[in-house]
mmCIF file of C-alpha atoms in Angstrom:
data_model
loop_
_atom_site.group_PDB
_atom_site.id
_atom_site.type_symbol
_atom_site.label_atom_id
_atom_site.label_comp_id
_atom_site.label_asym_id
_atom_site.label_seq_id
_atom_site.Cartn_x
_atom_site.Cartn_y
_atom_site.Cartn_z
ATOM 1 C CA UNK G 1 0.000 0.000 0.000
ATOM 2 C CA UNK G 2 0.860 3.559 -0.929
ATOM 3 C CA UNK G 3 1.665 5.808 1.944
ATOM 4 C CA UNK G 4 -0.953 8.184 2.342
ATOM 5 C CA UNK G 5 -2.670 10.463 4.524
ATOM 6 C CA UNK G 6 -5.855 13.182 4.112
ATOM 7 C CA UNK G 7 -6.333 17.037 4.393
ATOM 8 C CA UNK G 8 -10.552 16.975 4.404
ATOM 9 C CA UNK G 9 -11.816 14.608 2.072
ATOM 10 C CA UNK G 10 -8.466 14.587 -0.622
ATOM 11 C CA UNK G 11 -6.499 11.727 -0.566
ATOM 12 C CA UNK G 12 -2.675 13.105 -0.510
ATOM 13 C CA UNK G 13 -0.131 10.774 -1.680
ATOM 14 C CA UNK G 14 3.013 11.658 0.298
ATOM 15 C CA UNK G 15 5.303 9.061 -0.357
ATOM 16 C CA UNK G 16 9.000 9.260 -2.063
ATOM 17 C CA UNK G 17 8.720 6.263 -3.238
ATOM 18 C CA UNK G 18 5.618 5.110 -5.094
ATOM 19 C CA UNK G 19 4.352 1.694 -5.143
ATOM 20 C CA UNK G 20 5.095 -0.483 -8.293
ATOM 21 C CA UNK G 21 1.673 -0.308 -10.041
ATOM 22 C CA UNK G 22 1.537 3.058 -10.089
ATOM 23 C CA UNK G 23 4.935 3.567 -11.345
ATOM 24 C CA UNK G 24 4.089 1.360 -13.663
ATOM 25 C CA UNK G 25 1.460 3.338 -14.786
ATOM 26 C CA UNK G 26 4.066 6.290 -15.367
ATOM 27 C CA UNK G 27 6.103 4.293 -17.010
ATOM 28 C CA UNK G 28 3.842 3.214 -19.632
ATOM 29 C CA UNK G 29 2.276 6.561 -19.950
ATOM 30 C CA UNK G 30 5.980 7.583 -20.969
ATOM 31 C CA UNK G 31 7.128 5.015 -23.724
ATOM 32 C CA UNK G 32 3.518 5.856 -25.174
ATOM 33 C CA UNK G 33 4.416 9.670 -25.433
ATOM 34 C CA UNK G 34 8.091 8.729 -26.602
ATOM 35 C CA UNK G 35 6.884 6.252 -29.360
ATOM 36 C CA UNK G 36 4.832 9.765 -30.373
ATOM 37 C CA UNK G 37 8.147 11.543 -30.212
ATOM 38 C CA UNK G 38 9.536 8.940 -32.324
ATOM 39 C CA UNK G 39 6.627 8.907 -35.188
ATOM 40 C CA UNK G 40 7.169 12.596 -36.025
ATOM 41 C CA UNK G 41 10.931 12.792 -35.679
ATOM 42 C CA UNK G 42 11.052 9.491 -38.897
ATOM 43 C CA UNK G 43 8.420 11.854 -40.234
ATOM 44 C CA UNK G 44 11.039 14.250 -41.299
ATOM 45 C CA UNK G 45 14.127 13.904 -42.928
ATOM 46 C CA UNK G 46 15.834 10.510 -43.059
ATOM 47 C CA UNK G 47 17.734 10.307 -40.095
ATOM 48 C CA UNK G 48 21.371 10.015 -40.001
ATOM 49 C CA UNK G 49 23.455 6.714 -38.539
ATOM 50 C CA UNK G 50 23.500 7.956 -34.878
ATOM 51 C CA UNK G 51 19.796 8.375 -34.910
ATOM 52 C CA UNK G 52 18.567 5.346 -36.500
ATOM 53 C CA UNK G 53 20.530 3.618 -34.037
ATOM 54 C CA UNK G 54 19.333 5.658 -31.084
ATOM 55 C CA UNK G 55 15.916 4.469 -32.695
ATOM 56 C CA UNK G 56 16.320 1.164 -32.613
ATOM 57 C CA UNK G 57 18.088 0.640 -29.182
ATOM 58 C CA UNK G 58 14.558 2.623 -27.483
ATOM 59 C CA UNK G 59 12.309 0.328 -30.287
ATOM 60 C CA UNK G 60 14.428 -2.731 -28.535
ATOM 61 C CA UNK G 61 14.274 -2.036 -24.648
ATOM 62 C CA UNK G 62 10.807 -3.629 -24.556
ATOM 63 C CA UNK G 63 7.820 -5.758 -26.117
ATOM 64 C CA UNK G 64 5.717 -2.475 -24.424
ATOM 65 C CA UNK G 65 8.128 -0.130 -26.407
ATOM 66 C CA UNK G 66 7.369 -2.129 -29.630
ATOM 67 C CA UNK G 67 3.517 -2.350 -29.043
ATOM 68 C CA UNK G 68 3.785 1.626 -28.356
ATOM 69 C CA UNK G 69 5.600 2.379 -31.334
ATOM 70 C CA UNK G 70 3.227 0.305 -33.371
ATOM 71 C CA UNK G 71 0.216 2.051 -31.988
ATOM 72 C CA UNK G 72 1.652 5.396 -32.792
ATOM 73 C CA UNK G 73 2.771 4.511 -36.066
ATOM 74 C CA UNK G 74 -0.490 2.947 -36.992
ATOM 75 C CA UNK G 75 -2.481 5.772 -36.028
ATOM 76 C CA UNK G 76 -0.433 8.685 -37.959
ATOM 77 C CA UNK G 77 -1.089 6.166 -40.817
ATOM 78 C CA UNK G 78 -4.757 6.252 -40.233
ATOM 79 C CA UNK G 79 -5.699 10.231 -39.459
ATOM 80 C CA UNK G 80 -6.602 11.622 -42.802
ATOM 81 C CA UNK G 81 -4.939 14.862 -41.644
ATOM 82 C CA UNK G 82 -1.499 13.534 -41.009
ATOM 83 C CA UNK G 83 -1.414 12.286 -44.510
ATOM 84 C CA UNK G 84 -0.274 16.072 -45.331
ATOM 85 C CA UNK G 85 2.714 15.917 -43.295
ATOM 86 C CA UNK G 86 5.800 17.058 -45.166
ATOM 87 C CA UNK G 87 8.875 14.312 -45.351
ATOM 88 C CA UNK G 88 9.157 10.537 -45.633
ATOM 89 C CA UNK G 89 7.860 8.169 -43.097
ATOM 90 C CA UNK G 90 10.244 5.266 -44.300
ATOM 91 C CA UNK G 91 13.866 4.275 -43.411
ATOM 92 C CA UNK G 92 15.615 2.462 -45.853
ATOM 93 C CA UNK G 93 16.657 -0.274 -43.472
ATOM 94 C CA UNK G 94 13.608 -0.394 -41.874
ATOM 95 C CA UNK G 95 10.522 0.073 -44.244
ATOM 96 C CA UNK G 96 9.406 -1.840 -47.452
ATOM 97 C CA UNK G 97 8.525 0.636 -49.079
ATOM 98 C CA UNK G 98 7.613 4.296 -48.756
ATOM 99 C CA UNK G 99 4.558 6.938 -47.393
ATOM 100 C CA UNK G 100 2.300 6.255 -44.255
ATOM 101 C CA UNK G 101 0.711 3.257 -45.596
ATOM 102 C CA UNK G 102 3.672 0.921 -45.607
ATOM 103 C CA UNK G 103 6.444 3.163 -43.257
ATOM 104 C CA UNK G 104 8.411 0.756 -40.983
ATOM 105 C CA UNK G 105 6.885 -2.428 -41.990
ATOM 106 C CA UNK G 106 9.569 -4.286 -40.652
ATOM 107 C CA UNK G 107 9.088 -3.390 -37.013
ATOM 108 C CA UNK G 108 9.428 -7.087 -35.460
ATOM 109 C CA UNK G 109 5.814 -7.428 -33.848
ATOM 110 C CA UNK G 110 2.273 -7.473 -35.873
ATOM 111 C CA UNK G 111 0.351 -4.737 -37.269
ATOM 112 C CA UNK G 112 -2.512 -3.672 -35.829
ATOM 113 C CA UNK G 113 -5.613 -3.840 -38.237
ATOM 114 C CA UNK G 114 -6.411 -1.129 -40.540
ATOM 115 C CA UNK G 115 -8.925 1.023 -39.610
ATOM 116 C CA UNK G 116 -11.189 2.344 -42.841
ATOM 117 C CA UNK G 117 -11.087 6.039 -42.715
ATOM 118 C CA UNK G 118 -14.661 6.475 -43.795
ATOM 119 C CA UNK G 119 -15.300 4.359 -40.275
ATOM 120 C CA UNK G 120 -15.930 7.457 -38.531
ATOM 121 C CA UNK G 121 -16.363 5.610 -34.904
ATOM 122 C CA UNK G 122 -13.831 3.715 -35.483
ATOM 123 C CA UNK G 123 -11.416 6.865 -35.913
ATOM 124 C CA UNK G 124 -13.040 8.534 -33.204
ATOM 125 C CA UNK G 125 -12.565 5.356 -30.627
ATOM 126 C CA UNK G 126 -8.532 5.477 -32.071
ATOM 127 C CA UNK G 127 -8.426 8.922 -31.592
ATOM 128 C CA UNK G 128 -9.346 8.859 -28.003
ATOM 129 C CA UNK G 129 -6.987 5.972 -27.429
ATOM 130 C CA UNK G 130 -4.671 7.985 -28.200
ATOM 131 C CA UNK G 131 -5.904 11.252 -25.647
ATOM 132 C CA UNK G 132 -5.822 8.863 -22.887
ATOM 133 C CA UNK G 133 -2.529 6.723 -23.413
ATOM 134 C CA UNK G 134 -0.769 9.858 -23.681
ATOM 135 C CA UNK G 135 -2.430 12.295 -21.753
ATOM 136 C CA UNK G 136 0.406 12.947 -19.853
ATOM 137 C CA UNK G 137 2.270 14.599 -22.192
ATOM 138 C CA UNK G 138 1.116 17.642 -22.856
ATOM 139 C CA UNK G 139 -0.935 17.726 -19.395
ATOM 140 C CA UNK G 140 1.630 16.886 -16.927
ATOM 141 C CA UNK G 141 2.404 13.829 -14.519
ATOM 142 C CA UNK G 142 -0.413 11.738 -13.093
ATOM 143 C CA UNK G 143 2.126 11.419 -9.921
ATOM 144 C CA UNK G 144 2.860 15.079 -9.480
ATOM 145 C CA UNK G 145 -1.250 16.023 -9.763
ATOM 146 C CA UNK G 146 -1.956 13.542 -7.178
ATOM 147 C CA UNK G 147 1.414 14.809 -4.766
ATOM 148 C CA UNK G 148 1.186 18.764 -5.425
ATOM 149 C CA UNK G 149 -0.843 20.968 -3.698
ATOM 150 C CA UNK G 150 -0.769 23.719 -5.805
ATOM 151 C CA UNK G 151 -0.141 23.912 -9.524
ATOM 152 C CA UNK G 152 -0.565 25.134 -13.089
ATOM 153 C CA UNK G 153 -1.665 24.057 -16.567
ATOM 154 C CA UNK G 154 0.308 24.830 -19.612
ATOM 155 C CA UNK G 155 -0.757 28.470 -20.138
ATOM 156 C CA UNK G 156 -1.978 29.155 -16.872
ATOM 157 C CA UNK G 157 0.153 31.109 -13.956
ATOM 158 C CA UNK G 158 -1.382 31.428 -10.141
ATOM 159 C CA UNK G 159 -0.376 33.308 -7.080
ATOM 160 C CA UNK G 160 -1.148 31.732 -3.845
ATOM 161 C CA UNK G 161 -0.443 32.970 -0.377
ATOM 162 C CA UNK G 162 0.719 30.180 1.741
ATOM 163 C CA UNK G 163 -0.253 29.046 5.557
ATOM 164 C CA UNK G 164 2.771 31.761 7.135
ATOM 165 C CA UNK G 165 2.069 34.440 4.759
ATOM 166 C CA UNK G 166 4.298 33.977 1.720
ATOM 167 C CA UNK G 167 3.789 34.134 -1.705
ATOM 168 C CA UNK G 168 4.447 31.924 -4.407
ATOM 169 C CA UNK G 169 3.675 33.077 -8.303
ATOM 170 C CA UNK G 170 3.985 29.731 -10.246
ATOM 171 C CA UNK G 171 4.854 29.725 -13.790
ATOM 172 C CA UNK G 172 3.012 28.087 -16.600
ATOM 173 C CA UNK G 173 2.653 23.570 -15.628
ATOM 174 C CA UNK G 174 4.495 23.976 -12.088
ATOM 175 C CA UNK G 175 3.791 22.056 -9.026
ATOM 176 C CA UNK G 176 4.588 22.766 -5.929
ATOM 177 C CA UNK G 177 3.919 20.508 -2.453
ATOM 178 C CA UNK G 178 4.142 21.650 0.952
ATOM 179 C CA UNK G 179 5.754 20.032 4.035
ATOM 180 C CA UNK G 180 5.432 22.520 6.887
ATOM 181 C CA UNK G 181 6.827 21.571 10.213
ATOM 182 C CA UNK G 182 7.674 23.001 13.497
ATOM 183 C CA UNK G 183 11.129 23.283 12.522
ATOM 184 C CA UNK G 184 10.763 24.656 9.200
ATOM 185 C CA UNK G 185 8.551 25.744 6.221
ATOM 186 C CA UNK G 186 9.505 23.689 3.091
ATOM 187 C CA UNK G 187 8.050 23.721 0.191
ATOM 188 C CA UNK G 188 8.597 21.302 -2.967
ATOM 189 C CA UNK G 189 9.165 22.447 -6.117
ATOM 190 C CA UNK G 190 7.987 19.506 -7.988
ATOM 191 C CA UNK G 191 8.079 20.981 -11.756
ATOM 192 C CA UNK G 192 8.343 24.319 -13.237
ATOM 193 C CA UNK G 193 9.230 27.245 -12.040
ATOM 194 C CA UNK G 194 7.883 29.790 -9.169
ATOM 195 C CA UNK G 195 8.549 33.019 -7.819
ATOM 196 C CA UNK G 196 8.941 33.034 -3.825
ATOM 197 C CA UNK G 197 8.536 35.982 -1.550
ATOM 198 C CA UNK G 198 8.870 34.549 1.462
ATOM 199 C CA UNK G 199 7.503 35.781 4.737
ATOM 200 C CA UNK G 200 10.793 37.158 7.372
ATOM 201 C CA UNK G 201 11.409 35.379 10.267
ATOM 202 C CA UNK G 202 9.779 37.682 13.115
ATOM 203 C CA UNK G 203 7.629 37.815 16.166
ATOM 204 C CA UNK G 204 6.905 33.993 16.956
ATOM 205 C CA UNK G 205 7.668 32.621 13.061
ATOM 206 C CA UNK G 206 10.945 31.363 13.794
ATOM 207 C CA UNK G 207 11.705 28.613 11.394
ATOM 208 C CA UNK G 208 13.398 28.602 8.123
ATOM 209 C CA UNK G 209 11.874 28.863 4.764
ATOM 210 C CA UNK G 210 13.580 26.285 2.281
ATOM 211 C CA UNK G 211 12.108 25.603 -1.115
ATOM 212 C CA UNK G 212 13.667 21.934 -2.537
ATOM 213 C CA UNK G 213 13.906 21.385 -6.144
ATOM 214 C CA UNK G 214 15.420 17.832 -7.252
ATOM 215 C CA UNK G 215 19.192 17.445 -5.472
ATOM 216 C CA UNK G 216 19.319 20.730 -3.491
ATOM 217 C CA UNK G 217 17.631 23.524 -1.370
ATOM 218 C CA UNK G 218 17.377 27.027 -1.497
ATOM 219 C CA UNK G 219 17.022 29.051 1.986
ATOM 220 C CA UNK G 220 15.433 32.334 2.099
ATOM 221 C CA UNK G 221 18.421 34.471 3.662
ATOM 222 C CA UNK G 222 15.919 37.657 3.109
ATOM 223 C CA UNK G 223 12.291 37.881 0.841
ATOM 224 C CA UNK G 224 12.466 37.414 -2.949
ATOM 225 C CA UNK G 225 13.876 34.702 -5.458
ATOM 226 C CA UNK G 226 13.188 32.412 -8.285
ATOM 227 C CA UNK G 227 13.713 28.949 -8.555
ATOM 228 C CA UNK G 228 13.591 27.398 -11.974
ATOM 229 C CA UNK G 229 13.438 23.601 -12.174
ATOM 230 C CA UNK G 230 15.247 22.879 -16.423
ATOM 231 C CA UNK G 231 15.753 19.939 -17.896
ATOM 232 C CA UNK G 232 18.677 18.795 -16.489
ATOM 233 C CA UNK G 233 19.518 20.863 -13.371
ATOM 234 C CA UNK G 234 17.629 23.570 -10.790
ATOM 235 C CA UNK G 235 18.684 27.778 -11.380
ATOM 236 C CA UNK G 236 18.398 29.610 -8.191
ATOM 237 C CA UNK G 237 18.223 33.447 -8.921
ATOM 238 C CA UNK G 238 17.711 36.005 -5.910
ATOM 239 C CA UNK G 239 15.727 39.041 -6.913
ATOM 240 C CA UNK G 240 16.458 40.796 -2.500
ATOM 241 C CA UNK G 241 18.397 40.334 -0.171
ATOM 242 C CA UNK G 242 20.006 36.878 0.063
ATOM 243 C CA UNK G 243 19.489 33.108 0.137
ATOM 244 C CA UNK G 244 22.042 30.589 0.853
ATOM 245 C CA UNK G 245 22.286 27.370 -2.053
ATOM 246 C CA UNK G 246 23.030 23.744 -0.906
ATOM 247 C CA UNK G 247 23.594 20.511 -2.514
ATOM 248 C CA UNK G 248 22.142 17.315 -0.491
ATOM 249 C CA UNK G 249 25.228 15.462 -1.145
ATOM 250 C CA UNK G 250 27.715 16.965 1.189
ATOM 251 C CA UNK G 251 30.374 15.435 0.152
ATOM 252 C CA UNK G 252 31.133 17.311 -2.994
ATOM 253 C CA UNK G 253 33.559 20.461 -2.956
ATOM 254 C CA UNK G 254 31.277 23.856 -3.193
ATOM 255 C CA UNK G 255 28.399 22.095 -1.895
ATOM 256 C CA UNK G 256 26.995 25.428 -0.470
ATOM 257 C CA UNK G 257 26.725 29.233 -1.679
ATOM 258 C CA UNK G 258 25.216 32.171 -0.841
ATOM 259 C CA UNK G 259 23.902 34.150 -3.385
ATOM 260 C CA UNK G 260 23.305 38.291 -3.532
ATOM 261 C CA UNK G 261 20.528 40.298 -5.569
ATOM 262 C CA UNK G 262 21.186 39.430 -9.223
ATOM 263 C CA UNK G 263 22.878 36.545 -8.974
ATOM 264 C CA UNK G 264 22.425 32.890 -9.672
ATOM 265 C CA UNK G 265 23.547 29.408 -9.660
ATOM 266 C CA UNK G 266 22.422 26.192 -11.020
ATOM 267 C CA UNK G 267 22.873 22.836 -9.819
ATOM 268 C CA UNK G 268 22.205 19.039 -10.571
ATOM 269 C CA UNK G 269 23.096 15.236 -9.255
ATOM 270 C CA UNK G 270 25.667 15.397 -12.429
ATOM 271 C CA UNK G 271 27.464 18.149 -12.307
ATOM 272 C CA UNK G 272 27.159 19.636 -8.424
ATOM 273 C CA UNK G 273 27.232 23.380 -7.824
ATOM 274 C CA UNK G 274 27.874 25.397 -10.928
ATOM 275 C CA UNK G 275 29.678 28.670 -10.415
ATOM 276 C CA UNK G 276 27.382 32.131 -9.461
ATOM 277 C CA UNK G 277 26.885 34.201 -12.373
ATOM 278 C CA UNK G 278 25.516 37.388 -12.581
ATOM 279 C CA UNK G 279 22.053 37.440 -14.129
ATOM 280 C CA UNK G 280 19.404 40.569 -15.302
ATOM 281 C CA UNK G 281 16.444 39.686 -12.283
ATOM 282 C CA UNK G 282 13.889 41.576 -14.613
ATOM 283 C CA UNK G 283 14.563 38.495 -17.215
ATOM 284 C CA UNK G 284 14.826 35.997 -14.900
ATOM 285 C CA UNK G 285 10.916 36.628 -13.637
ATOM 286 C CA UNK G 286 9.930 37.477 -17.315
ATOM 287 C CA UNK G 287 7.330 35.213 -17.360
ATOM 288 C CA UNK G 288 5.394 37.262 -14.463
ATOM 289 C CA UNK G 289 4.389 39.455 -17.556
ATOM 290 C CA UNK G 290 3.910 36.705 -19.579
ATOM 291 C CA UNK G 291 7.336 37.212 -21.647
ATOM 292 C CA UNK G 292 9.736 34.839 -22.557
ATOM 293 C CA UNK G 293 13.277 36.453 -23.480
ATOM 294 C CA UNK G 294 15.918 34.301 -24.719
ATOM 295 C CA UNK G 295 19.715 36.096 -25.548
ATOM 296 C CA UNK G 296 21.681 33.689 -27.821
ATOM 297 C CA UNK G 297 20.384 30.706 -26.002
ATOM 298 C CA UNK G 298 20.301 26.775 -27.621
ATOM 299 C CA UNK G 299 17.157 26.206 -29.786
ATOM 300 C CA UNK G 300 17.058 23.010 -27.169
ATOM 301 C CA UNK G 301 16.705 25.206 -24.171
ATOM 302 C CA UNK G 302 14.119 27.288 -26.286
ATOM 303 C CA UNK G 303 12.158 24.269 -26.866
ATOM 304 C CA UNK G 304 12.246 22.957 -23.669
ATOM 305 C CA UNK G 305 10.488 26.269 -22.418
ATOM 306 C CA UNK G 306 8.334 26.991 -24.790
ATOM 307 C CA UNK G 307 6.748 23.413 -24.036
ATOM 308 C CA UNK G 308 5.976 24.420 -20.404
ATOM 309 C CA UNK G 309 3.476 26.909 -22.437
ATOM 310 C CA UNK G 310 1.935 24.791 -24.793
ATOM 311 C CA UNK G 311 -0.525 21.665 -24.940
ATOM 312 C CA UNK G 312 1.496 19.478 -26.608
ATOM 313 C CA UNK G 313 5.371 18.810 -27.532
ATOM 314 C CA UNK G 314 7.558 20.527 -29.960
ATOM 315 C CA UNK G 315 10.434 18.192 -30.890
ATOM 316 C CA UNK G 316 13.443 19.690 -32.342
ATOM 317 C CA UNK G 317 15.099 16.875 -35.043
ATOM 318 C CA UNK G 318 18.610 16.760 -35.031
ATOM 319 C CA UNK G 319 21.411 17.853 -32.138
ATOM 320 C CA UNK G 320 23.300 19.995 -34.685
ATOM 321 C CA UNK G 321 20.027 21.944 -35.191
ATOM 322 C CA UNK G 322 19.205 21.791 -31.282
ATOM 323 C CA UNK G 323 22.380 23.989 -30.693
ATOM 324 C CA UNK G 324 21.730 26.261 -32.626
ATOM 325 C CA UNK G 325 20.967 29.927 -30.725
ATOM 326 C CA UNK G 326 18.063 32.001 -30.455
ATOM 327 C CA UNK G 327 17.319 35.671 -29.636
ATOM 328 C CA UNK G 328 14.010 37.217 -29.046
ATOM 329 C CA UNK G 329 11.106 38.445 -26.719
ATOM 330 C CA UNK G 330 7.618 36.260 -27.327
ATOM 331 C CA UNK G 331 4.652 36.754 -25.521
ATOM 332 C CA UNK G 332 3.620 34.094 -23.916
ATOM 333 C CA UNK G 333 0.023 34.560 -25.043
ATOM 334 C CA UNK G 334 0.544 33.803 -28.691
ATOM 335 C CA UNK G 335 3.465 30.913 -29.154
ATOM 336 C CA UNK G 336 2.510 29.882 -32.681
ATOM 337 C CA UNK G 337 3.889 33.040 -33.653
ATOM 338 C CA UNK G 338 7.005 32.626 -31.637
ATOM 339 C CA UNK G 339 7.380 29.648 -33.062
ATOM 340 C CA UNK G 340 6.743 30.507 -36.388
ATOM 341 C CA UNK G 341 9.469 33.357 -36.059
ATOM 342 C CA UNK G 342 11.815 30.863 -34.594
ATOM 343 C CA UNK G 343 11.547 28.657 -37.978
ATOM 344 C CA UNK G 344 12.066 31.380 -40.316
ATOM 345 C CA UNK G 345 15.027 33.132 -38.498
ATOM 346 C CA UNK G 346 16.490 30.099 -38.612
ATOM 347 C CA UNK G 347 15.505 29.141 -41.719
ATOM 348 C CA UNK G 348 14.133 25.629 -41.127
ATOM 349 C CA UNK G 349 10.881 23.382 -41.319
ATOM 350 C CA UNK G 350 8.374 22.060 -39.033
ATOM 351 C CA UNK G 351 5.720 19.151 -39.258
ATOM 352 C CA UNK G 352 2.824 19.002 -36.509
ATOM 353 C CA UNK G 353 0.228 16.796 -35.405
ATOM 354 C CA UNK G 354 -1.853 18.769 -33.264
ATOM 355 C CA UNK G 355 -2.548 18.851 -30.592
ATOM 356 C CA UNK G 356 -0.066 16.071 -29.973
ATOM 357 C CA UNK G 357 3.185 16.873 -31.189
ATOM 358 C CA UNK G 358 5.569 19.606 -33.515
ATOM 359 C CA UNK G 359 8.614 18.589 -35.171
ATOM 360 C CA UNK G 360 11.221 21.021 -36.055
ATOM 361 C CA UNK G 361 13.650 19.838 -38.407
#
């Protein structure tokens, strides 16, 4: 059994460790959206060497990875509208012969039958097959909406005013939890990012407020910071006063800093404490006026922000493209047209299958 416990009648799921079926349920929910990922990236342009092989050694992890890709595959074949798609779905060394109908025919377990397109129940049952294997990825974690106890939709930004007074202005699909004790006020940044203005330490509040994201903490020293969950590490960024950094593995050199109004510092289980830089706090909490400003930063990094935004997944195609940098404001209001400004600055293509996923290649 789970471990649990209840604030009125909502069952809170508190545990660190999940039990199996549920993780299970994660896990499947994940190859599903990956085997998506994987549909509209052979969509494009034929891969290169590297990728096919990355391909095939996700394709192989699995029978439930197979089945997924199958499923996806199937259905892009199927949906009238993806017909349209620019690009080949075949690889030489995996498909027969060429276009939707026969792309990857050669992918070691058997196809699904065809579904007639003039079947219109039949398309609708597929299509909401799809909605609800992959739900997750373009609304969020079934695991963090069960743990947080506040959060956001893509789109969507909320202030709440916590139990002691402070404030926390979440960004677009962030979670946060909340683990108040006597001996501190802690809150969990689960995903996204969130802007804390924590209340001082005065009169009878005497304990600490701490906000954990992933591997490390961030201390409120003094009021106002922002703590920004990426994909692969936390940036802390003080907007007043100070707050002090730490690493939950002690044992690494620099495991603690203490940062002063405009600066910041990222950290992750990989690489430990980075060094503080100096960093513009008026970009930092851009999105509190729903603006997104990017100086010469990786098309990656773009992506991987812009999807916090969006229902749905932009994929970018190819590393070499994925490095490339990016320089702009965009309102967070109207991303198609960041987007679309983002392909023709950089002179390149893009494929979609709404509302599920957006290939840039």
């Amino acid at each position: 059994m789970p471990c649990t416990s209840y604030q009125g009648l909502r069952l809170k799921w508190r545990c660190k460790n999940m039990d199996r079926s549920v993780g299970h349920r994660d896990d499947k929910e994940q190859i599903e959206a990956e085997a998506a990922e994987w549909v509209i990236r052979l969509g494009g342009d034929l891969l290169d060497g590297q990728q096919r092989a990355a391909f095939e050694r996700w394709r192989s992890q699995s029978a439930d990875h197979a089945r997924a890709f199958e499923f996806a595959q199937n259905t892009w074949g199927d949906l009238a509208g993806l017909r349209e798609a620019p690009g080949s779905l075949s690889l030489d060394a995996l498909s027969s012969g060429s276009g939707p109908e026969r792309a990857f025919a050669e992918t070691g377990v058997p196809r699904a039958p065809r579904v007639p397109l003039w079947r219109g129940a039949g398309i609708g049952a597929l299509c909401l097959a799809v909605v609800i294997g992959i739900s997750s990825f373009w609304y969020g974690s079934p695991i963090t909406m069960m743990i947080a106890d506040y959060r956001t939709l893509p789109g969507e930004r909320r202030s709440v005013t916590l139990p002691d007074g402070s404030i926390v202005d979440l960004s677009s699909s962030s979670a946060i939890a909340l683990h108040f004790s006597d001996s501190e006020r802690r809150v969990e940044l689960l995903e996204g990012a969130a802007y804390f203005t924590a209340a001082p330490k005065a009169g009878a509040e005497k304990r600490p407020f701490v906000v954990e994201g992933a591997e490390g903490t961030a201390t409120a020293l003094g009021t106002q910071f922002v703590v920004d969950r990426l994909s692969d590490a936390v940036e802390v960024t003080v907007i007043e006063h100070e707050v002090r950094v730490n690493l939950d593995d002690p044992a690494r050199q620099s495991a603690s800093a203490i940062l002063a109004p405009g600066q910041s510092v990222q950290y992750s289980a990989r690489t430990g404490l980075g060094q503080v830089q100096e960093k513009d706090v008026e970009l930092a909490a851009a999105w509190r006026q729903g603006k997104l400003v990017f100086d010469r930063v990786p098309l990656a990094d773009v992506v991987a922000e812009l999807n916090r935004y969006r229902r749905g997944r932009i994929v970018v195609g190819n590393p070499t493209l994925a490095n490339r940098t990016v320089s702009g404001v965009f309102e967070t209001s109207d991303l198609d047209r960041a987007l679309e400004t983002i392909t023709q600055e950089l002179g390149i293509r893009s494929a979609s299958v709404p509302p599920l996923v957006t290939l840039l290649y």
